[in-house]
CSV table of C-alpha atoms and ligand atoms in Angstrom, one decimal:
chain,number,residue,atom,x,y,z
A,195,MET,CA,52.7,90.1,38.4
A,196,LEU,CA,51.3,90.7,41.9
A,197,GLY,CA,47.6,90.4,42.6
A,198,SER,CA,46.1,93.9,42.1
A,199,GLU,CA,48.9,95.4,40.0
A,200,VAL,CA,47.8,96.5,36.6
A,201,SER,CA,49.9,94.9,33.8
A,202,TYR,CA,51.7,96.9,31.1
A,203,ALA,CA,49.4,95.4,28.5
A,204,GLU,CA,46.3,96.4,30.4
A,205,LYS,CA,47.6,100.0,30.8
A,206,SER,CA,48.4,100.1,27.1
A,207,LEU,CA,44.9,99.1,26.1
A,208,LYS,CA,43.3,102.1,28.0
A,209,GLY,CA,40.2,100.2,28.8
A,210,ARG,CA,39.6,98.6,25.3
A,211,THR,CA,39.2,94.9,25.5
A,212,SER,CA,37.8,94.0,22.1
A,213,TYR,CA,37.4,95.4,18.7
A,214,SER,CA,33.9,96.7,19.3
A,215,GLU,CA,35.0,100.3,19.3
A,216,GLY,CA,37.2,99.8,16.2
A,217,ARG,CA,37.4,101.5,12.8
A,218,PHE,CA,35.4,99.2,10.6
A,219,THR,CA,32.6,98.2,13.0
A,220,GLY,CA,29.9,97.8,10.3
A,221,VAL,CA,32.2,95.6,8.1
A,222,VAL,CA,33.3,93.5,11.1
A,223,LYS,CA,29.6,92.8,12.0
A,224,GLU,CA,29.0,91.6,8.5
A,225,LEU,CA,32.1,89.4,8.4
A,226,PHE,CA,32.1,87.7,11.8
A,227,PRO,CA,29.4,86.1,13.9
A,228,PRO,CA,28.9,87.4,17.5
A,229,SER,CA,30.7,84.3,18.8
A,230,HIS,CA,34.0,85.5,17.3
A,231,VAL,CA,35.3,88.7,19.0
A,232,LEU,CA,38.2,90.5,17.4
A,233,LEU,CA,41.1,91.8,19.4
A,234,PRO,CA,41.5,95.6,20.0
A,235,GLN,CA,44.2,97.5,18.1
A,236,ILE,CA,43.1,96.2,14.7
A,237,ASN,CA,43.5,99.3,12.5
A,238,GLN,CA,44.3,98.2,9.0
A,239,ILE,CA,42.4,96.4,6.3
A,240,TYR,CA,45.1,93.7,5.8
A,241,GLU,CA,44.6,92.7,9.5
A,242,LEU,CA,40.9,92.2,8.8
A,243,ASP,CA,41.8,90.2,5.7
A,244,LEU,CA,44.1,87.9,7.7
A,245,ALA,CA,41.4,87.6,10.5
A,246,TRP,CA,38.9,86.6,7.8
A,247,GLY,CA,41.4,84.0,6.4
A,248,GLU,CA,41.8,82.5,9.9
A,249,TYR,CA,38.1,82.4,10.5
A,250,ASN,CA,37.7,80.5,7.2
A,251,LYS,CA,40.5,78.0,7.9
A,252,LEU,CA,40.1,77.3,11.6
A,253,ASP,CA,37.3,75.9,13.7
A,254,GLY,CA,36.4,77.5,17.1
A,255,PRO,CA,38.8,75.5,19.3
A,256,ALA,CA,41.7,76.1,16.8
A,257,VAL,CA,41.0,79.8,16.8
A,258,ILE,CA,41.3,79.7,20.6
A,259,SER,CA,44.5,77.8,20.6
A,260,ARG,CA,46.2,79.3,17.5
A,261,GLY,CA,44.3,82.3,16.1
A,262,ALA,CA,46.2,85.7,15.9
A,263,TYR,CA,43.5,88.3,15.6
A,264,PHE,CA,40.7,87.1,17.9
A,265,ARG,CA,40.1,88.0,21.5
A,266,SER,CA,37.6,85.2,22.2
A,267,VAL,CA,35.3,82.6,20.8
A,268,GLU,CA,32.0,81.8,22.5
A,269,GLY,CA,33.3,83.8,25.5
A,270,LEU,CA,36.6,81.8,25.9
A,271,ASP,CA,39.7,83.9,25.6
A,272,THR,CA,42.2,82.9,23.0
A,273,HIS,CA,45.8,81.9,23.8
A,274,HIS,CA,47.1,84.8,21.9
A,275,TYR,CA,45.1,87.2,24.0
A,276,LYS,CA,46.2,85.5,27.2
A,277,ILE,CA,49.9,85.4,26.2
A,278,CYS,CA,49.9,89.1,25.2
A,279,MET,CA,48.1,90.3,28.3
A,280,ARG,CA,51.1,89.0,30.3
A,281,THR,CA,53.5,91.1,28.2
A,282,PRO,CA,55.8,92.9,30.6
A,283,ASP,CA,57.1,96.5,30.0
A,284,GLN,CA,58.8,96.4,26.6
A,285,VAL,CA,61.1,99.4,26.8
A,286,ASN,CA,63.6,100.9,29.2
A,287,ALA,CA,62.4,103.9,31.2
A,288,SER,CA,64.9,106.1,29.3
A,289,ALA,CA,63.7,105.1,25.8
A,290,ARG,CA,62.3,107.6,23.4
A,291,GLN,CA,58.6,108.4,23.8
A,292,SER,CA,57.9,107.3,20.2
A,293,ARG,CA,59.3,103.9,21.0
A,294,LYS,CA,57.2,103.6,24.1
A,295,ASN,CA,54.1,104.7,22.1
A,296,PHE,CA,54.8,102.1,19.4
A,297,PHE,CA,54.9,99.2,21.8
A,298,ALA,CA,51.8,100.5,23.7
A,299,ALA,CA,49.8,100.7,20.4
A,300,ASN,CA,51.0,97.2,19.4
A,301,VAL,CA,50.5,95.0,22.4
A,302,PHE,CA,49.0,92.2,20.4
A,303,ALA,CA,51.2,92.6,17.3
A,304,VAL,CA,54.9,92.7,18.2
A,305,GLY,CA,56.4,92.5,21.7
A,306,TYR,CA,54.9,89.3,23.2
A,307,ALA,CA,56.8,86.1,24.2
A,308,THR,CA,60.5,86.6,23.3
A,309,HIS,CA,59.8,88.6,20.1
A,310,GLY,CA,60.6,91.9,21.7
A,311,LEU,CA,64.2,91.0,22.7
A,312,PHE,CA,66.8,92.8,20.7
A,313,PRO,CA,65.5,95.4,18.2
A,314,TYR,CA,66.2,93.9,14.7
A,315,ARG,CA,65.3,96.3,11.8
A,316,GLY,CA,63.1,94.9,9.2
A,317,LYS,CA,61.6,92.0,11.2
A,318,PHE,CA,58.1,90.6,10.7
A,319,HIS,CA,55.1,91.4,12.8
A,320,PRO,CA,54.8,88.2,14.8
A,321,GLN,CA,51.0,88.4,14.9
A,322,MET,CA,50.9,88.6,11.1
A,323,VAL,CA,53.2,85.6,10.9
A,324,LYS,CA,50.8,83.6,13.2
A,325,ALA,CA,47.9,84.4,10.9
A,326,ILE,CA,49.8,83.6,7.7
A,327,LEU,CA,50.9,80.2,9.2
A,328,ASN,CA,47.2,79.5,9.9
A,329,ILE,CA,46.1,80.5,6.4
A,330,MET,CA,48.9,78.3,5.0
A,331,GLY,CA,47.2,75.4,6.9
A,332,LEU,CA,50.2,74.7,9.2
A,333,ALA,CA,49.4,73.0,12.5
A,334,PRO,CA,51.2,71.0,15.1
A,335,GLY,CA,53.0,68.0,13.4
A,336,LYS,CA,53.9,70.1,10.3
A,337,LYS,CA,57.2,71.8,9.6
A,338,VAL,CA,57.8,75.3,8.2
A,339,LEU,CA,61.0,76.8,6.7
A,340,ASP,CA,62.2,80.4,6.8
A,341,PRO,CA,65.2,80.5,4.5
A,342,MET,CA,66.2,84.1,5.4
A,343,ALA,CA,65.2,84.1,9.0
A,344,GLY,CA,66.6,87.4,10.4
A,345,CYS,CA,66.0,87.3,14.1
A,346,GLY,CA,63.8,84.2,13.8
A,347,THR,CA,60.2,85.5,14.0
A,348,VAL,CA,58.8,82.6,12.0
A,349,GLY,CA,60.7,80.0,14.1
A,350,ILE,CA,59.6,81.6,17.4
A,351,GLU,CA,56.0,81.9,16.3
A,352,ALA,CA,55.9,78.4,14.9
A,353,SER,CA,57.3,77.0,18.2
A,354,ILE,CA,54.7,78.9,20.2
A,355,MET,CA,52.0,77.4,18.0
A,356,GLY,CA,53.4,73.9,18.4
A,357,ILE,CA,54.6,73.8,14.7
A,358,ASP,CA,58.2,72.5,13.9
A,359,SER,CA,60.5,74.8,12.1
A,360,VAL,CA,63.8,75.1,10.4
A,361,THR,CA,65.3,78.6,10.0
A,362,ASN,CA,68.2,79.4,7.8
A,363,GLU,CA,70.2,82.6,7.9
A,364,LEU,CA,73.5,83.9,6.6
A,365,SER,CA,74.4,86.2,9.5
A,366,PRO,CA,75.9,84.4,12.5
A,367,PHE,CA,74.5,87.1,14.8
A,368,ALA,CA,71.0,86.7,13.4
A,369,CYS,CA,71.4,82.9,14.0
A,370,LEU,CA,72.4,83.6,17.6
A,371,MET,CA,69.3,85.8,18.1
A,372,THR,CA,67.1,83.1,16.7
A,373,ARG,CA,68.6,80.4,18.9
A,374,ALA,CA,68.5,82.6,22.0
A,375,LYS,CA,64.9,83.6,21.5
A,376,ILE,CA,63.6,80.1,20.7
A,377,GLY,CA,65.7,78.3,23.2
A,378,VAL,CA,64.1,79.9,26.3
A,379,LEU,CA,60.5,79.4,25.2
A,380,GLU,CA,60.6,76.2,27.3
A,381,THR,CA,62.9,76.9,30.3
A,382,ASP,CA,63.1,76.6,34.0
A,383,CYS,CA,63.1,80.1,35.4
A,384,ARG,CA,64.0,79.2,39.0
A,385,ALA,CA,67.6,80.5,38.6
A,386,PHE,CA,66.4,83.9,37.4
A,387,GLY,CA,66.4,85.6,40.8
A,388,ARG,CA,70.1,84.8,41.2
A,389,LEU,CA,70.8,86.0,37.7
A,390,ARG,CA,69.2,89.3,38.5
A,391,VAL,CA,71.2,89.7,41.7
A,392,GLU,CA,74.5,88.7,40.0
A,393,ALA,CA,73.9,90.8,36.8
A,394,ARG,CA,77.2,92.7,37.1
A,395,GLU,CA,79.3,89.6,37.8
A,396,ILE,CA,77.6,87.9,34.8
A,397,PHE,CA,78.5,90.9,32.6
A,398,ASP,CA,82.1,90.8,33.8
A,399,ALA,CA,82.3,87.0,33.1
A,400,LEU,CA,80.9,87.5,29.6
A,401,GLU,CA,83.2,90.4,28.9
A,402,LYS,CA,86.2,88.4,29.9
A,403,THR,CA,85.1,85.5,27.7
A,404,PHE,CA,84.8,87.8,24.7
A,405,ASP,CA,88.2,89.3,25.5
A,406,HIS,CA,89.7,85.8,25.6
A,407,ARG,CA,88.3,85.0,22.2
A,408,ARG,CA,89.2,88.3,20.5
A,409,GLY,CA,90.8,87.6,17.2
A,410,ARG,CA,89.4,84.1,17.0
A,411,ARG,CA,86.9,83.4,14.4
A,412,ASN,CA,83.1,82.6,14.5
A,413,LEU,CA,81.5,81.9,17.8
A,414,ILE,CA,78.8,80.1,16.0
A,415,ASP,CA,79.4,76.7,14.4
A,416,GLU,CA,79.4,76.7,10.6
A,417,ASP,CA,76.0,75.0,10.5
A,418,ALA,CA,74.6,76.6,13.7
A,419,GLN,CA,73.1,73.2,14.6
A,420,ALA,CA,75.6,72.4,17.3
A,421,PRO,CA,75.5,74.5,20.5
A,422,LEU,CA,77.2,77.9,20.2
A,423,ARG,CA,80.9,77.2,20.3
A,424,PHE,CA,81.2,80.0,22.9
A,425,SER,CA,80.9,78.0,26.1
A,426,ALA,CA,81.4,78.4,29.8
A,427,ALA,CA,84.7,76.6,29.5
A,428,ASP,CA,86.0,79.8,27.8
A,429,SER,CA,85.2,81.9,30.8
A,430,ASP,CA,86.7,82.4,34.3
A,431,GLY,CA,83.2,83.0,35.7
A,432,LYS,CA,81.8,80.1,37.7
A,433,ILE,CA,78.4,81.8,37.4
A,434,LEU,CA,78.2,80.8,33.7
A,435,ALA,CA,79.5,77.3,34.2
A,436,SER,CA,76.3,76.0,35.8
A,437,LEU,CA,73.9,77.4,33.2
A,438,PRO,CA,72.2,75.4,30.4
A,439,GLN,CA,73.2,76.3,26.8
A,440,SER,CA,69.9,78.0,26.1
A,441,LEU,CA,70.4,80.5,29.0
A,442,LEU,CA,74.0,81.1,28.1
A,443,GLU,CA,72.8,82.0,24.6
A,444,LEU,CA,70.2,84.4,26.1
A,445,LEU,CA,72.8,86.0,28.3
A,446,THR,CA,75.1,86.4,25.3
A,447,LEU,CA,72.4,88.1,23.3
A,448,CYS,CA,71.7,90.4,26.3
A,449,PHE,CA,75.4,91.2,26.5
A,450,LEU,CA,75.6,92.1,22.8
A,451,ASP,CA,72.4,94.1,23.2
A,452,SER,CA,73.9,96.2,26.0
A,453,VAL,CA,77.0,96.8,23.9
A,454,GLY,CA,75.0,98.1,21.0
A,455,TYR,CA,72.7,100.1,23.2
A,456,ALA,CA,75.7,101.8,24.9
A,457,GLU,CA,77.0,102.9,21.5
A,458,ARG,CA,73.8,104.9,21.1
A,459,ARG,CA,74.0,106.4,24.6
A,460,ALA,CA,76.9,108.7,25.2
A,461,ASN,CA,76.9,108.7,29.0
A,462,LYS,CA,76.4,105.0,29.8
A,463,THR,CA,78.7,102.0,29.6
A,464,PRO,CA,77.5,98.5,28.6
A,465,ARG,CA,78.1,97.4,32.1
A,466,ASP,CA,75.8,100.2,33.5
A,467,LEU,CA,73.1,99.2,31.1
A,468,PHE,CA,73.3,95.4,31.4
A,469,PRO,CA,71.3,94.9,34.6
A,470,ASP,CA,68.3,96.8,33.2
A,471,VAL,CA,68.5,95.0,29.8
A,472,LEU,CA,68.9,91.6,31.6
A,473,GLY,CA,65.9,92.4,33.8
A,474,ARG,CA,63.7,93.0,30.7
A,475,TYR,CA,64.9,89.8,29.0
A,476,LEU,CA,64.2,87.7,32.1
A,477,ASP,CA,60.8,89.4,32.6
A,478,ALA,CA,59.8,88.5,29.1
A,479,VAL,CA,61.0,84.9,29.4
A,480,GLU,CA,59.3,84.4,32.7
A,481,ALA,CA,56.0,85.8,31.4
A,482,PHE,CA,56.0,83.5,28.4
A,483,ASN,CA,56.9,80.4,30.4
A,484,GLY,CA,54.1,81.3,32.8
A,485,SER,CA,51.7,81.3,29.9
A,486,ARG,CA,53.1,78.1,28.5
A,487,ARG,CA,52.5,76.3,31.8
A,488,GLU,CA,49.1,77.8,32.3
A,489,LEU,CA,47.9,77.0,28.8
A,490,GLY,CA,49.7,73.7,28.6
A,491,LEU,CA,51.4,74.7,25.3
A,492,LYS,CA,53.6,72.1,23.6
A,493,VAL,CA,56.4,74.0,22.0
A,494,GLY,CA,57.3,73.0,18.4
A,495,LYS,CA,60.8,71.7,17.7
A,496,ALA,CA,63.1,74.2,16.0
A,497,SER,CA,66.4,73.8,14.2
A,498,THR,CA,68.6,76.7,13.0
A,499,LEU,CA,70.9,76.6,10.0
A,500,ARG,CA,73.6,79.0,9.2
A,501,GLY,CA,73.9,79.2,5.5
A,502,ASP,CA,73.1,80.7,2.1
A,503,ALA,CA,69.5,80.6,1.1
A,504,ARG,CA,70.6,80.2,-2.5
A,505,HIS,CA,71.9,76.7,-1.6
A,506,LEU,CA,69.8,75.3,1.2
A,507,LYS,CA,71.3,72.4,3.1
A,508,LEU,CA,67.9,70.6,3.2
A,509,GLU,CA,66.5,67.5,1.5
A,510,ASP,CA,64.1,67.8,-1.4
A,511,VAL,CA,60.3,67.9,-0.5
A,512,SER,CA,61.1,68.0,3.2
A,513,VAL,CA,58.9,70.9,4.5
A,514,ASP,CA,55.2,71.6,4.6
A,515,GLY,CA,55.4,75.4,4.2
A,516,VAL,CA,57.8,78.2,3.5
A,517,LEU,CA,57.4,81.7,4.8
A,518,PHE,CA,60.0,84.5,4.4
A,519,SER,CA,60.8,88.0,3.7
A,520,PRO,CA,63.8,88.7,1.5
A,521,PRO,CA,65.7,92.0,1.8
A,522,TYR,CA,63.7,94.6,-0.1
A,523,SER,CA,66.3,95.0,-2.8
A,524,PHE,CA,69.0,97.1,-1.1
A,525,ALA,CA,66.8,99.0,1.4
A,526,ILE,CA,68.7,98.0,4.6
A,527,ASP,CA,72.3,97.0,5.1
A,528,TYR,CA,71.8,94.3,7.7
A,529,LEU,CA,75.5,93.7,8.1
A,530,GLU,CA,76.3,97.4,8.8
A,531,ASN,CA,73.5,97.5,11.3
A,532,ASP,CA,74.9,94.6,13.2
A,533,ARG,CA,78.6,95.3,12.7
A,534,PRO,CA,79.4,95.9,16.5
A,535,GLN,CA,77.9,92.5,17.4
A,536,LEU,CA,79.3,90.7,14.4
A,537,GLU,CA,82.8,92.0,15.1
A,538,LEU,CA,82.6,91.0,18.7
A,539,MET,CA,81.6,87.5,17.6
A,540,GLY,CA,84.7,87.3,15.4
A,541,VAL,CA,82.9,87.5,12.1
A,542,GLU,CA,84.7,89.0,9.1
A,543,VAL,CA,81.9,91.3,8.0
A,544,ASP,CA,83.3,92.0,4.6
A,545,ASP,CA,83.6,88.2,3.8
A,546,LEU,CA,79.9,87.8,4.6
A,547,ARG,CA,79.0,90.7,2.4
A,548,ALA,CA,79.9,88.7,-0.7
A,549,GLU,CA,77.0,86.3,-0.1
A,550,MET,CA,74.4,88.8,1.1
A,551,VAL,CA,71.4,89.3,-1.1
A,552,GLY,CA,70.9,93.0,-2.0
A,553,LEU,CA,74.4,94.1,-1.1
A,554,ARG,CA,76.4,93.1,-4.2
A,555,GLY,CA,76.8,94.9,-7.5
A,556,GLU,CA,79.3,97.6,-8.5
A,557,GLY,CA,79.5,100.2,-11.2
A,558,ARG,CA,81.3,103.4,-12.2
A,559,ASN,CA,78.4,105.7,-11.4
A,560,GLU,CA,75.1,105.5,-9.4
A,561,GLU,CA,73.0,104.5,-12.5
A,562,GLN,CA,75.4,101.5,-13.3
A,563,ARG,CA,75.5,100.5,-9.6
A,564,VAL,CA,71.7,100.4,-9.3
A,565,ALA,CA,71.5,98.4,-12.5
A,566,ALA,CA,74.2,95.9,-11.4
A,567,ARG,CA,72.7,95.5,-7.9
A,568,LEU,CA,69.2,94.9,-9.4
A,569,ARG,CA,70.6,92.2,-11.7
A,570,GLU,CA,72.3,90.5,-8.9
A,571,TYR,CA,69.3,90.8,-6.7
A,572,PHE,CA,66.9,89.2,-9.2
A,573,ASP,CA,69.5,86.4,-10.0
A,574,ASP,CA,69.7,85.7,-6.3
A,575,MET,CA,65.9,85.7,-5.8
A,576,ARG,CA,65.5,83.3,-8.8
A,577,LEU,CA,67.8,80.8,-7.1
A,578,ILE,CA,66.2,81.3,-3.7
A,579,LEU,CA,62.7,80.7,-5.0
A,580,SER,CA,63.8,77.6,-6.9
A,581,GLU,CA,65.3,76.3,-3.6
A,582,CYS,CA,62.1,77.0,-1.8
A,583,SER,CA,60.2,75.1,-4.5
A,584,ARG,CA,62.7,72.2,-4.3
A,585,VAL,CA,62.3,71.6,-0.6
A,586,LEU,CA,58.6,72.2,-0.4
A,587,ARG,CA,56.0,69.4,-0.6
A,588,SER,CA,53.5,69.5,-3.4
A,589,GLY,CA,50.3,71.3,-2.7
A,590,CYS,CA,51.9,73.4,0.1
A,591,TYR,CA,52.2,77.2,0.4
A,592,CYS,CA,55.3,79.3,0.0
A,593,THR,CA,54.5,82.8,1.2
A,594,VAL,CA,56.8,85.7,0.4
A,595,VAL,CA,56.5,89.1,2.1
A,596,VAL,CA,58.1,91.9,0.1
A,597,GLY,CA,58.0,95.7,0.2
A,598,SER,CA,57.1,97.6,-3.0
A,599,ASN,CA,60.5,99.3,-3.3
A,600,THR,CA,60.4,101.4,-6.4
A,601,ASN,CA,62.5,104.2,-4.9
A,602,GLN,CA,65.7,102.2,-5.4
A,603,THR,CA,64.8,100.1,-8.4
A,604,GLY,CA,64.3,102.7,-11.1
A,605,GLY,CA,60.6,102.1,-11.1
A,606,ILE,CA,60.6,98.2,-11.2
A,607,THR,CA,58.1,96.8,-8.7
A,608,LEU,CA,59.7,94.0,-6.7
A,609,GLU,CA,56.4,92.2,-6.1
A,610,ASP,CA,55.6,91.8,-9.8
A,611,ARG,CA,59.1,90.6,-10.6
A,612,LEU,CA,59.0,88.1,-7.7
A,613,ILE,CA,55.7,86.8,-8.9
A,614,GLU,CA,57.3,86.1,-12.3
A,615,LEU,CA,60.3,84.4,-10.7
A,616,GLY,CA,58.2,82.3,-8.3
A,617,GLU,CA,55.9,81.1,-11.2
A,618,SER,CA,58.9,80.1,-13.3
A,619,ALA,CA,60.1,78.1,-10.2
A,620,GLY,CA,56.9,76.1,-10.1
A,621,LEU,CA,55.2,78.2,-7.5
A,622,LYS,CA,51.8,79.4,-8.6
A,623,LEU,CA,50.4,82.6,-7.1
A,624,GLN,CA,47.1,81.9,-5.4
A,625,PHE,CA,46.3,85.4,-3.9
A,626,GLN,CA,48.0,88.4,-2.4
A,627,ILE,CA,47.3,90.8,0.4
A,628,MET,CA,48.6,94.4,0.5
A,629,ARG,CA,49.7,95.9,3.7
A,630,GLU,CA,50.3,99.6,4.2
A,631,ILE,CA,53.5,100.2,6.1
A,632,GLU,CA,53.3,102.5,9.1
A,633,GLY,CA,56.2,104.4,10.6
A,634,ILE,CA,58.3,107.4,9.6
A,635,ARG,CA,61.6,105.6,9.1
A,636,ASN,CA,60.3,103.6,6.1
A,637,THR,CA,60.8,104.7,2.6
A,638,MET,CA,58.3,102.1,1.4
A,639,ARG,CA,54.6,102.7,1.4
A,640,GLU,CA,53.4,99.2,1.1
A,641,GLU,CA,54.3,95.5,1.5
A,642,TYR,CA,52.8,92.5,-0.4
A,643,LEU,CA,52.0,89.2,1.1
A,644,LEU,CA,52.3,86.8,-1.9
A,645,PHE,CA,50.8,83.4,-1.3
A,646,PHE,CA,52.2,80.9,-3.8
A,647,LYS,CA,51.4,77.2,-3.9
A,648,LYS,CA,53.6,74.5,-5.2
A,649,GLU,CA,51.8,72.8,-8.1
B,37,LIG,C1,64.0,91.2,5.7
B,37,LIG,S1,65.2,90.3,6.6
B,37,LIG,C2,64.3,89.0,7.3
B,37,LIG,C3,63.7,89.4,8.7
B,37,LIG,C4,62.9,88.3,9.3
B,37,LIG,N1,61.7,88.0,8.5
B,37,LIG,C5,62.6,88.6,10.7
B,37,LIG,O1,61.5,88.5,11.1
B,37,LIG,O2,63.5,88.9,11.5
B,37,LIG,C6,66.2,89.5,5.4
B,37,LIG,C7,67.3,88.6,6.0
B,37,LIG,O3,68.0,88.0,4.9
B,37,LIG,C8,69.3,87.7,5.3
B,37,LIG,N2,70.1,87.3,4.1
B,37,LIG,C9,70.6,88.1,3.2
B,37,LIG,N3,71.2,87.3,2.3
B,37,LIG,C10,71.1,86.0,2.6
B,37,LIG,C11,71.5,84.8,2.1
B,37,LIG,N4,72.2,84.7,0.9
B,37,LIG,N5,71.2,83.6,2.7
B,37,LIG,C12,70.5,83.7,3.9
B,37,LIG,N6,70.0,84.8,4.4
B,37,LIG,C13,70.3,86.0,3.8
B,37,LIG,C14,69.7,89.0,6.0
B,37,LIG,O4,70.8,88.8,6.9
B,37,LIG,C15,68.4,89.4,6.7
B,37,LIG,O5,68.4,89.0,8.0
């Protein structure tokens, strides 16, 4: 950002720099000493609950380096505040006003670092993840697992905090998102000027590569540990040949984003949209890497696995914490949402469906279908929670975030059933926090953060 230019984040804050004009001023004064100043944009009680949890777990310097809900301690700005204040514009100029409003109202919650790249439905609020990791007692040197990682929010946030992570996910496209968003947290941005100028050539080279590979299967290795099999060698473009794997993965994600975005826009082709989307991606990566250098952040090591959470390819007692959010019964069809990207990647969507939690279960009528799906869902969740317990070290937390979806379950509350399943897998519920879900597209009214501990 140039000297006097006002940043996107500053504009979004409209002059509010701390919580002091917030909703629960009296309560906040009772809870926190004057040395600990909360961030603005805290509107819900669960956020206060998480801030309180952080305050109890972390000393002052740790709140500064790892806290999620604080603006400053003893007058020193937190890393979270500084990283978020660099957040560049999150949405394209032509995006719907509601989308723009959402990002403006959530500067500290969602779009910072690389979290805002590619809109993945049903992803975690990264700020909430940061606080949960703190409350679980995870710090640099520890390792966290997300067995159903989606677009990798837990892995990204852990890396930012210097915590190691292993993320597991069934969808190869979600694995690509995770790898792309984590891989550029520590990157050399000097080539970005050239990438911006050559955006259209890059698009053409990527398109040609995808054309070459049409009909061939999975671009991602079976275990997603090895670099993406899609490599510059597939492409005619010299432009791609010189780039490191992490940038290649970012550009691939950007390409797939433009393709999906163009499907929703009748009058634009992916090639028209690519330069803008790429510009936003590079801005976000540059902004975070600027913060990383300025704050001297040591990014945590991350590994990505492609696999089934019911049978994790991990050793017994090998992680210090588990944090995840399973599908909320069958609320979202993740495969259908990502079909254009999965098909371009050569994935047989219907093969994948057979292993997806929440998407299996047939019946002759709606009632039988719901009953069959629920049975499958709870059988799957029993296996997943046992796997989480198996790989977790004793005395460590496994935190599950789940929406209270009674609409599609004939009245059964998911959170209660998951508590039973967790406890029978050796995970004892310690406490829970309820979060009201905002947003018009959600059929669920609330979400539960269930903090289990392995006995
Ligand atoms: C609620 S989303 C997780 C979102 C994630 N917390 C994030 O921040 O992006 C649930 C994820 O579970 C994945 N999933 C479904 N069945 C799976 C399985 N058997 N093994 C691993 N992942 C699975 C879905 O692809 C989906 O990405």
